[in-house]
Short mmCIF file of C-alpha atoms in Angstrom, two decimals:
data_model
loop_
_atom_site.label_atom_id
_atom_site.label_comp_id
_atom_site.label_asym_id
_atom_site.label_seq_id
_atom_site.Cartn_x
_atom_site.Cartn_y
_atom_site.Cartn_z
CA UNK A 1 -8.30 -24.79 -4.42
CA UNK A 2 -5.96 -21.86 -4.69
CA UNK A 3 -6.23 -19.97 -1.21
CA UNK A 4 -4.17 -17.00 -2.34
CA UNK A 5 -3.37 -16.13 -5.49
CA UNK A 6 0.21 -13.59 -5.02
CA UNK A 7 0.38 -11.59 -7.78
CA UNK A 8 4.06 -10.00 -8.03
CA UNK A 9 4.60 -7.46 -10.53
CA UNK A 10 7.89 -7.30 -12.45
CA UNK A 11 9.86 -4.75 -14.81
CA UNK A 12 12.84 -5.30 -15.76
CA UNK A 13 13.83 -7.18 -12.37
CA UNK A 14 15.97 -9.76 -13.62
CA UNK A 15 18.17 -8.84 -10.67
CA UNK A 16 15.66 -9.78 -7.71
CA UNK A 17 12.51 -11.34 -8.56
CA UNK A 18 13.73 -14.69 -7.60
CA UNK A 19 13.33 -13.86 -4.32
CA UNK A 20 10.30 -13.15 -3.56
CA UNK A 21 8.91 -16.21 -5.78
CA UNK A 22 11.19 -18.60 -4.31
CA UNK A 23 9.64 -17.21 -0.13
CA UNK A 24 6.00 -18.26 -1.64
CA UNK A 25 6.73 -21.24 -3.49
CA UNK A 26 6.56 -22.68 0.66
CA UNK A 27 2.58 -22.70 0.72
CA UNK A 28 3.06 -25.11 -1.69
CA UNK A 29 -0.62 -25.53 -3.72
CA UNK A 30 -2.23 -24.16 -1.52
CA UNK A 31 -1.43 -20.78 -3.17
CA UNK A 32 -0.96 -19.23 -6.45
CA UNK A 33 1.30 -17.10 -7.91
CA UNK A 34 1.09 -14.59 -11.19
CA UNK A 35 4.14 -13.34 -12.11
CA UNK A 36 3.10 -10.36 -14.44
CA UNK A 37 5.62 -9.64 -16.57
CA UNK A 38 5.31 -5.81 -16.73
CA UNK A 39 6.81 -5.17 -20.83
CA UNK A 40 10.51 -6.00 -19.39
CA UNK A 41 13.29 -6.22 -21.57
CA UNK A 42 15.88 -7.68 -19.42
CA UNK A 43 15.45 -11.29 -18.60
CA UNK A 44 12.30 -10.84 -16.49
CA UNK A 45 9.67 -13.36 -18.69
CA UNK A 46 12.54 -15.46 -19.39
CA UNK A 47 12.74 -16.11 -15.22
CA UNK A 48 9.42 -16.12 -14.47
CA UNK A 49 8.45 -19.22 -18.11
CA UNK A 50 11.48 -21.45 -16.24
CA UNK A 51 9.04 -21.08 -12.09
CA UNK A 52 6.20 -21.46 -14.61
CA UNK A 53 7.68 -24.75 -16.44
CA UNK A 54 8.77 -26.19 -13.03
CA UNK A 55 6.07 -25.00 -11.17
CA UNK A 56 3.06 -25.58 -13.53
CA UNK A 57 0.11 -25.15 -10.79
CA UNK A 58 1.47 -22.84 -8.88
CA UNK A 59 3.02 -19.86 -10.53
CA UNK A 60 1.20 -18.59 -13.85
CA UNK A 61 2.70 -16.33 -16.00
CA UNK A 62 0.42 -12.82 -17.49
CA UNK A 63 3.73 -10.99 -20.13
CA UNK A 64 2.03 -8.22 -21.05
CA UNK A 65 3.22 -4.40 -22.50
CA UNK A 66 4.21 -2.02 -20.02
CA UNK A 67 1.28 -0.81 -18.09
CA UNK A 68 3.13 0.65 -14.98
CA UNK A 69 2.97 -0.87 -10.61
CA UNK A 70 -0.79 -0.44 -10.88
CA UNK A 71 -1.77 -1.93 -14.16
CA UNK A 72 0.44 -4.55 -13.28
CA UNK A 73 -1.75 -5.31 -10.14
CA UNK A 74 -5.32 -4.46 -12.68
CA UNK A 75 -3.77 -7.94 -14.51
CA UNK A 76 -3.15 -9.61 -12.12
CA UNK A 77 -6.43 -9.60 -10.17
CA UNK A 78 -7.90 -10.04 -13.83
CA UNK A 79 -5.79 -13.48 -13.72
CA UNK A 80 -6.57 -14.40 -10.03
CA UNK A 81 -8.51 -17.98 -8.56
CA UNK A 82 -7.96 -17.90 -5.11
CA UNK A 83 -9.61 -16.65 -2.61
CA UNK A 84 -7.58 -13.64 -1.10
CA UNK A 85 -5.25 -11.54 -2.96
CA UNK A 86 -1.98 -10.05 -1.98
CA UNK A 87 0.85 -8.20 -3.86
CA UNK A 88 4.25 -8.22 -3.52
CA UNK A 89 6.39 -6.84 -5.21
CA UNK A 90 8.99 -7.87 -6.70
CA UNK A 91 12.10 -7.05 -4.94
CA UNK A 92 10.70 -7.40 -1.55
CA UNK A 93 9.98 -10.96 0.35
CA UNK A 94 7.05 -12.97 2.83
CA UNK A 95 8.41 -14.81 5.42
CA UNK A 96 7.55 -18.62 5.02
CA UNK A 97 7.12 -19.21 8.45
CA UNK A 98 4.04 -16.87 9.41
CA UNK A 99 2.96 -17.12 5.49
CA UNK A 100 1.46 -20.55 6.58
CA UNK A 101 0.24 -19.40 9.40
CA UNK A 102 -1.81 -17.72 7.35
CA UNK A 103 -2.60 -19.66 4.86
CA UNK A 104 -4.03 -22.43 8.50
CA UNK A 105 -5.91 -18.73 9.07
CA UNK A 106 -7.28 -18.44 5.57
CA UNK A 107 -8.46 -22.27 4.86
CA UNK A 108 -10.57 -22.11 8.32
CA UNK A 109 -11.78 -19.18 7.13
CA UNK A 110 -12.64 -21.37 3.67
CA UNK A 111 -14.20 -24.33 5.64
CA UNK A 112 -16.09 -22.53 7.64
CA UNK A 113 -17.64 -20.55 4.67
CA UNK A 114 -16.32 -17.36 6.95
CA UNK A 115 -16.31 -13.76 5.29
CA UNK A 116 -14.22 -11.96 5.69
CA UNK A 117 -13.00 -9.38 3.38
CA UNK A 118 -9.37 -8.56 5.31
CA UNK A 119 -6.44 -10.26 6.13
CA UNK A 120 -4.21 -8.13 8.64
CA UNK A 121 -0.45 -8.51 9.52
CA UNK A 122 2.63 -6.55 10.15
CA UNK A 123 5.46 -5.92 7.75
CA UNK A 124 9.37 -5.27 8.16
CA UNK A 125 11.05 -2.27 6.77
CA UNK A 126 14.31 -4.22 4.70
CA UNK A 127 16.25 -1.06 5.49
CA UNK A 128 19.67 -1.02 3.43
CA UNK A 129 22.25 -0.33 6.44
CA UNK A 130 20.17 -0.54 9.39
CA UNK A 131 20.67 -2.79 12.16
CA UNK A 132 17.91 -2.91 13.87
CA UNK A 133 14.79 -3.31 11.54
CA UNK A 134 11.71 -1.50 12.20
CA UNK A 135 8.72 -3.66 12.79
CA UNK A 136 5.13 -2.15 12.06
CA UNK A 137 2.36 -3.89 13.83
CA UNK A 138 -0.79 -3.12 15.03
CA UNK A 139 -0.90 -4.88 18.45
CA UNK A 140 -2.69 -1.87 20.16
CA UNK A 141 -5.22 -1.07 17.46
CA UNK A 142 -6.69 -4.38 16.60
CA UNK A 143 -8.01 -7.07 17.83
CA UNK A 144 -6.24 -10.16 17.48
CA UNK A 145 -6.85 -13.69 16.01
CA UNK A 146 -10.82 -12.24 16.20
CA UNK A 147 -12.98 -11.38 13.57
CA UNK A 148 -13.29 -7.48 14.27
CA UNK A 149 -15.49 -4.87 12.96
CA UNK A 150 -14.71 -1.14 12.17
CA UNK A 151 -16.73 0.20 14.69
CA UNK A 152 -13.72 -2.36 16.68
CA UNK A 153 -10.69 0.02 15.68
CA UNK A 154 -8.50 1.95 18.17
CA UNK A 155 -6.14 4.74 16.90
CA UNK A 156 -3.61 4.05 14.87
CA UNK A 157 -0.45 5.98 15.05
CA UNK A 158 1.26 8.25 11.79
CA UNK A 159 3.24 4.99 10.96
CA UNK A 160 1.22 2.44 11.63
CA UNK A 161 -1.43 2.80 8.54
CA UNK A 162 -2.38 0.09 6.83
CA UNK A 163 -0.84 -0.36 3.63
CA UNK A 164 -0.15 -2.35 -0.01
CA UNK A 165 2.22 -4.89 2.25
CA UNK A 166 0.01 -5.04 5.63
CA UNK A 167 -3.10 -5.95 3.73
CA UNK A 168 -4.57 -9.34 2.50
CA UNK A 169 -8.32 -8.50 0.39
CA UNK A 170 -10.95 -10.88 -0.84
CA UNK A 171 -10.52 -12.01 -3.67
CA UNK A 172 -14.32 -11.56 -4.97
CA UNK A 173 -15.02 -8.24 -3.02
CA UNK A 174 -12.09 -6.23 -5.17
CA UNK A 175 -13.33 -7.45 -8.25
CA UNK A 176 -17.14 -6.46 -7.04
CA UNK A 177 -16.01 -4.14 -6.50
CA UNK A 178 -14.63 -3.09 -9.65
CA UNK A 179 -11.21 -2.37 -7.95
CA UNK A 180 -9.17 -0.13 -11.15
CA UNK A 181 -5.59 1.54 -10.80
CA UNK A 182 -4.76 3.84 -13.12
CA UNK A 183 -2.07 2.84 -16.18
CA UNK A 184 1.43 4.72 -16.25
CA UNK A 185 1.34 6.05 -12.56
CA UNK A 186 3.22 5.32 -9.33
CA UNK A 187 2.24 5.83 -6.04
CA UNK A 188 -0.80 4.37 -7.18
CA UNK A 189 -0.42 1.66 -3.62
CA UNK A 190 -2.03 3.94 -1.97
CA UNK A 191 -5.58 4.17 -4.36
CA UNK A 192 -5.19 0.34 -3.82
CA UNK A 193 -5.84 -0.21 0.01
CA UNK A 194 -8.49 2.93 0.85
CA UNK A 195 -10.37 2.54 -1.79
CA UNK A 196 -12.23 -1.35 -0.88
CA UNK A 197 -12.44 0.06 2.56
CA UNK A 198 -15.72 1.12 2.77
CA UNK A 199 -16.59 -1.93 1.00
CA UNK A 200 -14.71 -3.93 4.62
CA UNK A 201 -17.44 -5.64 6.28
CA UNK A 202 -15.11 -7.64 8.06
CA UNK A 203 -11.02 -8.17 8.73
CA UNK A 204 -8.86 -10.08 10.45
CA UNK A 205 -5.80 -9.28 11.59
CA UNK A 206 -2.82 -11.97 12.72
CA UNK A 207 0.72 -10.23 14.63
CA UNK A 208 2.36 -11.72 12.61
CA UNK A 209 5.84 -10.26 10.48
CA UNK A 210 4.62 -11.37 6.76
CA UNK A 211 5.72 -8.42 4.38
CA UNK A 212 9.79 -7.41 3.94
CA UNK A 213 8.95 -4.31 1.98
CA UNK A 214 12.56 -3.64 1.04
CA UNK A 215 14.30 -0.53 0.62
CA UNK A 216 17.65 1.67 -0.16
CA UNK A 217 17.71 1.22 -4.19
CA UNK A 218 18.07 4.78 -5.67
CA UNK A 219 16.28 4.21 -8.04
CA UNK A 220 13.51 3.24 -5.87
CA UNK A 221 10.11 5.00 -6.59
CA UNK A 222 10.51 6.17 -2.50
CA UNK A 223 13.33 7.37 -2.89
CA UNK A 224 12.95 11.46 -1.80
CA UNK A 225 15.04 12.94 -5.16
CA UNK A 226 13.49 10.01 -7.10
CA UNK A 227 8.95 11.11 -5.19
CA UNK A 228 9.63 15.40 -6.11
CA UNK A 229 11.24 14.20 -9.53
CA UNK A 230 7.30 12.57 -9.64
CA UNK A 231 5.04 15.48 -7.69
CA UNK A 232 2.45 15.43 -10.31
CA UNK A 233 2.25 11.49 -9.92
CA UNK A 234 2.07 12.06 -5.64
CA UNK A 235 -0.95 14.82 -6.56
CA UNK A 236 -2.71 12.74 -9.61
CA UNK A 237 -2.66 10.18 -6.83
CA UNK A 238 -3.95 12.64 -3.98
CA UNK A 239 -6.90 13.91 -6.31
CA UNK A 240 -7.77 10.77 -7.60
CA UNK A 241 -8.65 9.82 -2.90
CA UNK A 242 -9.87 12.98 -1.96
CA UNK A 243 -12.73 12.04 -5.18
CA UNK A 244 -13.43 8.45 -4.60
CA UNK A 245 -15.78 8.72 -1.63
CA UNK A 246 -18.03 11.87 -0.04
CA UNK A 247 -16.50 10.83 3.74
CA UNK A 248 -20.00 12.26 5.87
CA UNK A 249 -21.52 9.50 3.58
CA UNK A 250 -18.97 7.34 5.29
CA UNK A 251 -21.03 5.33 8.00
CA UNK A 252 -19.21 3.93 10.32
CA UNK A 253 -17.65 6.99 12.56
CA UNK A 254 -14.48 4.86 13.21
CA UNK A 255 -14.01 4.54 9.48
CA UNK A 256 -14.52 7.72 8.15
CA UNK A 257 -12.29 9.28 10.63
CA UNK A 258 -9.46 6.32 9.70
CA UNK A 259 -10.06 7.99 5.84
CA UNK A 260 -9.69 11.54 6.83
CA UNK A 261 -6.01 10.48 8.22
CA UNK A 262 -5.41 8.78 5.57
CA UNK A 263 -5.73 11.14 3.10
CA UNK A 264 -4.57 13.70 5.51
CA UNK A 265 -1.18 12.30 5.47
CA UNK A 266 -1.08 12.21 1.85
CA UNK A 267 -1.79 15.48 1.84
CA UNK A 268 1.18 16.24 3.55
CA UNK A 269 3.47 14.20 2.09
CA UNK A 270 2.61 15.64 -1.11
CA UNK A 271 2.88 18.94 0.36
CA UNK A 272 6.01 18.54 1.96
CA UNK A 273 7.33 16.93 -1.39
CA UNK A 274 6.49 20.49 -2.91
CA UNK A 275 8.07 22.35 0.00
CA UNK A 276 10.92 20.55 -0.18
CA UNK A 277 11.90 20.55 -4.08
CA UNK A 278 12.30 24.64 -3.59
CA UNK A 279 10.02 25.40 -6.23
CA UNK A 280 7.95 28.04 -7.08
CA UNK A 281 5.95 26.21 -9.27
CA UNK A 282 5.43 23.41 -7.46
CA UNK A 283 4.37 25.57 -4.21
CA UNK A 284 1.62 27.25 -6.89
CA UNK A 285 1.28 23.41 -7.29
CA UNK A 286 0.67 22.33 -3.53
CA UNK A 287 -1.65 25.51 -3.21
CA UNK A 288 -4.08 24.50 -5.82
CA UNK A 289 -3.71 20.50 -4.60
CA UNK A 290 -5.69 22.37 -0.85
CA UNK A 291 -7.78 24.37 -3.45
CA UNK A 292 -9.11 21.54 -4.98
CA UNK A 293 -9.08 19.66 -1.00
CA UNK A 294 -11.22 22.36 0.10
CA UNK A 295 -13.40 22.13 -3.14
CA UNK A 296 -14.11 18.69 -3.12
CA UNK A 297 -15.11 18.31 0.22
CA UNK A 298 -15.50 20.87 3.12
CA UNK A 299 -15.81 19.00 5.35
CA UNK A 300 -12.36 16.95 5.07
CA UNK A 301 -10.61 20.02 4.28
CA UNK A 302 -11.41 21.12 7.88
CA UNK A 303 -10.56 19.02 9.94
CA UNK A 304 -6.80 18.12 7.38
CA UNK A 305 -6.12 21.81 7.38
CA UNK A 306 -6.77 22.52 11.16
CA UNK A 307 -5.39 19.90 11.83
CA UNK A 308 -1.65 19.05 13.01
CA UNK A 309 -0.51 17.83 10.26
CA UNK A 310 -2.83 20.20 8.00
CA UNK A 311 -1.14 22.91 10.74
CA UNK A 312 2.64 22.36 10.41
CA UNK A 313 2.32 21.73 6.42
CA UNK A 314 0.67 25.02 6.34
CA UNK A 315 2.57 27.76 8.16
CA UNK A 316 3.58 30.48 6.23
CA UNK A 317 6.19 31.75 4.32
CA UNK A 318 9.37 31.11 4.04
CA UNK A 319 10.37 30.61 7.80
CA UNK A 320 7.42 28.49 7.71
CA UNK A 321 8.38 26.59 4.99
CA UNK A 322 11.81 25.78 6.70
CA UNK A 323 10.39 24.21 9.91
CA UNK A 324 8.08 22.35 8.00
CA UNK A 325 10.48 20.74 6.37
CA UNK A 326 13.18 20.12 9.72
CA UNK A 327 9.65 18.29 10.66
CA UNK A 328 9.88 16.37 8.10
CA UNK A 329 13.22 15.61 8.29
CA UNK A 330 12.53 14.56 12.17
CA UNK A 331 9.69 12.30 11.12
CA UNK A 332 11.48 10.44 8.33
CA UNK A 333 14.18 9.65 10.36
CA UNK A 334 11.90 8.49 13.83
CA UNK A 335 9.04 6.48 10.58
CA UNK A 336 11.96 5.58 8.36
CA UNK A 337 9.74 5.24 5.59
CA UNK A 338 12.14 6.69 2.57
#
């Protein structure tokens, strides 16, 4: 039996993918490593094949035409046989000691026939040039080492939202809720985390520094210049998330608040990138995005537009945009998100 399936989407990842694979191999026969070669043109396919031949009961390779990160995740999920599913980007890795602890917890769930839909753990910013690594934990928000529900959660800080790095989903739940990420689109990890939330009934948090999130390459999708060049994709993902649910229909008040705040962050990121691009056409896209939210979910719009983030990002005129941009720069240094 495979307890956790790890999908590693790879596109021209020859320079760093082995670190990701090797960090997960510590789990031995309890894990399944699905290397998804997303149409690479370098040695990715060759490296993946070598690991599959060396570890035939652990590593499997899926070779496919290029469809982007989201499509690679879709392929990984469709091939997953483990009880739980985790995405590890090819330039990231996991902590081996934390992996064993998480596997022990998952084994206990399976052996006692306990259904936990979402497991949350900490992640670490492995940022280039930073001596002190920032750890994102949830000690003040989530009960530790016990099964809990949405009504048991506390208040998330802005830098504390559950991201792809911190979440492990039950595989069957992801398949039943029919999660499908769009092709050839960046930033779909937000959809991956957001879409399943109303389907999650039970959760479990482990205070271990599991996921190591490497950040600092100039060509990374979270580099600000790259994000501005892909502003249309950022807006597309934000609109997809807005259209997924009528949030007033979400039964749990705490989950509804969490999802609205998540959308507020997405609206803020999209808006500030439009502002920092200093292009008139992008400012028009920003205005259109806010109108889209207003039309699709007026209740969420009112909460987001007149919340702290919404007011900060919509200060009037050129001076207002400068203040918004400055606030973003300060937040970026404090939080360290790109």
